[in-house]
């Protein structure tokens, strides 16, 4: 079993947040890794709901803030709904994923997790008026 570090960075490479998940198989698809990441961050939020959610994608009825989302109320989040939103965001270039030193482009691509790699997630923000 291996571990992976999920790391968020800005487009300029500035670290924003990171967490590690262990006990994983040696290979997983990008889709499975995105779903795992979303499930883990939603589980952490649901264990201690607050008015702020720091996650990969915006929950329904939340407002975007710098490096997170403001929740209108402290309610549980459905991780499966969030995972579906994340998959669509990946396919629509809402964020990209770096595995090691390369960008992964296909949800069904398998990533070798031996060596406890970092997966870097970079959210892309649309330009106003662009």
PDB file of C-alpha atoms in Angstrom:
ATOM      1  CA  UNK A   1       0.000   0.000   0.000  1.00  0.00           C
ATOM      2  CA  UNK A   2       1.114   3.514  -0.715  1.00  0.00           C
ATOM      3  CA  UNK A   3       0.179   7.116   0.036  1.00  0.00           C
ATOM      4  CA  UNK A   4      -0.424  10.174  -2.110  1.00  0.00           C
ATOM      5  CA  UNK A   5      -0.273  13.860  -1.236  1.00  0.00           C
ATOM      6  CA  UNK A   6      -3.002  16.004  -2.757  1.00  0.00           C
ATOM      7  CA  UNK A   7      -1.617  19.514  -3.135  1.00  0.00           C
ATOM      8  CA  UNK A   8      -3.353  22.678  -4.330  1.00  0.00           C
ATOM      9  CA  UNK A   9      -1.231  25.369  -5.950  1.00  0.00           C
ATOM     10  CA  UNK A  10      -1.858  28.621  -7.740  1.00  0.00           C
ATOM     11  CA  UNK A  11      -1.009  28.934 -11.438  1.00  0.00           C
ATOM     12  CA  UNK A  12       2.312  30.481 -10.381  1.00  0.00           C
ATOM     13  CA  UNK A  13       3.189  27.474  -8.205  1.00  0.00           C
ATOM     14  CA  UNK A  14       2.409  28.979  -4.813  1.00  0.00           C
ATOM     15  CA  UNK A  15       1.219  26.255  -2.404  1.00  0.00           C
ATOM     16  CA  UNK A  16      -2.314  26.768  -1.079  1.00  0.00           C
ATOM     17  CA  UNK A  17      -3.178  23.553   0.797  1.00  0.00           C
ATOM     18  CA  UNK A  18      -2.136  19.904   1.035  1.00  0.00           C
ATOM     19  CA  UNK A  19      -3.172  16.654   2.688  1.00  0.00           C
ATOM     20  CA  UNK A  20      -2.087  13.017   2.456  1.00  0.00           C
ATOM     21  CA  UNK A  21      -4.155   9.858   2.069  1.00  0.00           C
ATOM     22  CA  UNK A  22      -2.537   6.491   2.741  1.00  0.00           C
ATOM     23  CA  UNK A  23      -3.393   2.853   2.237  1.00  0.00           C
ATOM     24  CA  UNK A  24      -3.810   3.124  -1.533  1.00  0.00           C
ATOM     25  CA  UNK A  25      -3.029   0.585  -4.253  1.00  0.00           C
ATOM     26  CA  UNK A  26       0.089   1.119  -6.377  1.00  0.00           C
ATOM     27  CA  UNK A  27      -1.901   2.339  -9.414  1.00  0.00           C
ATOM     28  CA  UNK A  28      -5.109   4.363  -9.700  1.00  0.00           C
ATOM     29  CA  UNK A  29      -6.859   6.247 -12.479  1.00  0.00           C
ATOM     30  CA  UNK A  30      -7.046  10.026 -12.453  1.00  0.00           C
ATOM     31  CA  UNK A  31     -10.834   9.677 -12.090  1.00  0.00           C
ATOM     32  CA  UNK A  32     -10.453   7.488  -8.982  1.00  0.00           C
ATOM     33  CA  UNK A  33      -7.890   9.876  -7.491  1.00  0.00           C
ATOM     34  CA  UNK A  34     -10.128  12.910  -8.045  1.00  0.00           C
ATOM     35  CA  UNK A  35     -13.069  11.061  -6.486  1.00  0.00           C
ATOM     36  CA  UNK A  36     -10.888   9.971  -3.548  1.00  0.00           C
ATOM     37  CA  UNK A  37      -9.680  13.513  -3.004  1.00  0.00           C
ATOM     38  CA  UNK A  38     -13.224  14.917  -3.088  1.00  0.00           C
ATOM     39  CA  UNK A  39     -14.571  12.184  -0.788  1.00  0.00           C
ATOM     40  CA  UNK A  40     -11.795  12.861   1.728  1.00  0.00           C
ATOM     41  CA  UNK A  41     -12.210  16.649   1.790  1.00  0.00           C
ATOM     42  CA  UNK A  42     -16.010  16.368   2.059  1.00  0.00           C
ATOM     43  CA  UNK A  43     -15.678  13.810   4.889  1.00  0.00           C
ATOM     44  CA  UNK A  44     -13.390  16.218   6.752  1.00  0.00           C
ATOM     45  CA  UNK A  45     -15.884  19.054   6.269  1.00  0.00           C
ATOM     46  CA  UNK A  46     -18.922  16.932   7.240  1.00  0.00           C
ATOM     47  CA  UNK A  47     -17.163  15.816  10.444  1.00  0.00           C
ATOM     48  CA  UNK A  48     -16.907  19.493  11.498  1.00  0.00           C
ATOM     49  CA  UNK A  49     -19.285  21.629   9.398  1.00  0.00           C
ATOM     50  CA  UNK A  50     -18.513  25.328   9.283  1.00  0.00           C
ATOM     51  CA  UNK A  51     -19.341  28.376   7.211  1.00  0.00           C
ATOM     52  CA  UNK A  52     -16.242  27.780   5.057  1.00  0.00           C
ATOM     53  CA  UNK A  53     -15.424  24.854   2.765  1.00  0.00           C
ATOM     54  CA  UNK A  54     -11.930  24.413   1.358  1.00  0.00           C
ATOM     55  CA  UNK A  55     -12.325  22.001  -1.501  1.00  0.00           C
ATOM     56  CA  UNK A  56     -11.620  21.335  -5.130  1.00  0.00           C
ATOM     57  CA  UNK A  57     -15.009  22.466  -6.447  1.00  0.00           C
ATOM     58  CA  UNK A  58     -17.771  24.771  -5.220  1.00  0.00           C
ATOM     59  CA  UNK A  59     -20.704  23.119  -3.429  1.00  0.00           C
ATOM     60  CA  UNK A  60     -24.233  24.080  -4.458  1.00  0.00           C
ATOM     61  CA  UNK A  61     -25.364  27.388  -2.902  1.00  0.00           C
ATOM     62  CA  UNK A  62     -21.841  28.361  -1.807  1.00  0.00           C
ATOM     63  CA  UNK A  63     -20.104  31.622  -2.648  1.00  0.00           C
ATOM     64  CA  UNK A  64     -16.563  31.686  -3.994  1.00  0.00           C
ATOM     65  CA  UNK A  65     -13.962  33.297  -1.735  1.00  0.00           C
ATOM     66  CA  UNK A  66     -10.196  33.477  -1.909  1.00  0.00           C
ATOM     67  CA  UNK A  67      -8.956  29.863  -1.648  1.00  0.00           C
ATOM     68  CA  UNK A  68     -12.318  28.426  -0.622  1.00  0.00           C
ATOM     69  CA  UNK A  69     -16.076  28.752  -0.509  1.00  0.00           C
ATOM     70  CA  UNK A  70     -18.457  30.419   1.946  1.00  0.00           C
ATOM     71  CA  UNK A  71     -21.352  28.149   2.871  1.00  0.00           C
ATOM     72  CA  UNK A  72     -24.766  29.755   3.344  1.00  0.00           C
ATOM     73  CA  UNK A  73     -25.423  27.368   6.217  1.00  0.00           C
ATOM     74  CA  UNK A  74     -23.656  24.537   8.033  1.00  0.00           C
ATOM     75  CA  UNK A  75     -25.048  21.582   6.163  1.00  0.00           C
ATOM     76  CA  UNK A  76     -23.610  18.238   5.106  1.00  0.00           C
ATOM     77  CA  UNK A  77     -22.190  18.066   1.597  1.00  0.00           C
ATOM     78  CA  UNK A  78     -22.860  15.108  -0.732  1.00  0.00           C
ATOM     79  CA  UNK A  79     -19.428  13.845  -1.779  1.00  0.00           C
ATOM     80  CA  UNK A  80     -20.766  11.975  -4.829  1.00  0.00           C
ATOM     81  CA  UNK A  81     -22.365  15.156  -6.191  1.00  0.00           C
ATOM     82  CA  UNK A  82     -19.106  17.007  -5.567  1.00  0.00           C
ATOM     83  CA  UNK A  83     -17.141  14.248  -7.335  1.00  0.00           C
ATOM     84  CA  UNK A  84     -19.393  14.519 -10.407  1.00  0.00           C
ATOM     85  CA  UNK A  85     -18.877  18.288 -10.439  1.00  0.00           C
ATOM     86  CA  UNK A  86     -15.113  17.765 -10.123  1.00  0.00           C
ATOM     87  CA  UNK A  87     -15.012  15.311 -13.034  1.00  0.00           C
ATOM     88  CA  UNK A  88     -16.918  17.782 -15.233  1.00  0.00           C
ATOM     89  CA  UNK A  89     -14.613  20.597 -14.117  1.00  0.00           C
ATOM     90  CA  UNK A  90     -11.555  18.522 -15.054  1.00  0.00           C
ATOM     91  CA  UNK A  91     -13.005  17.752 -18.485  1.00  0.00           C
ATOM     92  CA  UNK A  92     -13.968  21.416 -18.959  1.00  0.00           C
ATOM     93  CA  UNK A  93     -10.507  22.714 -17.966  1.00  0.00           C
ATOM     94  CA  UNK A  94     -11.710  24.115 -14.638  1.00  0.00           C
ATOM     95  CA  UNK A  95      -8.520  22.706 -13.115  1.00  0.00           C
ATOM     96  CA  UNK A  96      -5.617  20.565 -14.199  1.00  0.00           C
ATOM     97  CA  UNK A  97      -3.611  17.891 -12.433  1.00  0.00           C
ATOM     98  CA  UNK A  98       0.148  17.418 -12.388  1.00  0.00           C
ATOM     99  CA  UNK A  99       1.486  13.970 -11.506  1.00  0.00           C
ATOM    100  CA  UNK A 100       5.163  14.362 -10.839  1.00  0.00           C
ATOM    101  CA  UNK A 101       6.463  16.654 -13.562  1.00  0.00           C
ATOM    102  CA  UNK A 102       3.754  16.091 -16.172  1.00  0.00           C
ATOM    103  CA  UNK A 103       0.163  17.158 -16.734  1.00  0.00           C
ATOM    104  CA  UNK A 104      -2.392  14.365 -16.922  1.00  0.00           C
ATOM    105  CA  UNK A 105      -5.154  14.875 -19.458  1.00  0.00           C
ATOM    106  CA  UNK A 106      -7.402  11.809 -19.346  1.00  0.00           C
ATOM    107  CA  UNK A 107      -9.652  10.712 -16.476  1.00  0.00           C
ATOM    108  CA  UNK A 108      -8.942   7.073 -17.317  1.00  0.00           C
ATOM    109  CA  UNK A 109      -5.150   7.450 -17.316  1.00  0.00           C
ATOM    110  CA  UNK A 110      -3.496   5.323 -14.635  1.00  0.00           C
ATOM    111  CA  UNK A 111      -1.029   6.963 -12.275  1.00  0.00           C
ATOM    112  CA  UNK A 112       1.793   4.978 -10.649  1.00  0.00           C
ATOM    113  CA  UNK A 113       1.612   5.782  -6.938  1.00  0.00           C
ATOM    114  CA  UNK A 114       4.765   3.956  -5.873  1.00  0.00           C
ATOM    115  CA  UNK A 115       7.187   6.413  -4.363  1.00  0.00           C
ATOM    116  CA  UNK A 116       4.410   8.327  -2.564  1.00  0.00           C
ATOM    117  CA  UNK A 117       3.894  10.993  -5.248  1.00  0.00           C
ATOM    118  CA  UNK A 118       2.391  14.446  -5.011  1.00  0.00           C
ATOM    119  CA  UNK A 119      -0.626  15.223  -7.172  1.00  0.00           C
ATOM    120  CA  UNK A 120      -0.802  18.955  -7.772  1.00  0.00           C
ATOM    121  CA  UNK A 121      -4.199  20.499  -8.533  1.00  0.00           C
ATOM    122  CA  UNK A 122      -4.236  23.929 -10.155  1.00  0.00           C
ATOM    123  CA  UNK A 123      -7.621  25.651 -10.423  1.00  0.00           C
ATOM    124  CA  UNK A 124      -8.072  27.834 -13.472  1.00  0.00           C
ATOM    125  CA  UNK A 125      -9.967  31.063 -12.945  1.00  0.00           C
ATOM    126  CA  UNK A 126     -11.737  32.625 -15.932  1.00  0.00           C
ATOM    127  CA  UNK A 127     -10.679  36.175 -16.664  1.00  0.00           C
ATOM    128  CA  UNK A 128     -13.335  38.837 -16.296  1.00  0.00           C
ATOM    129  CA  UNK A 129     -14.369  40.061 -19.717  1.00  0.00           C
ATOM    130  CA  UNK A 130     -12.114  37.510 -21.410  1.00  0.00           C
TER     131      UNK A 130
END
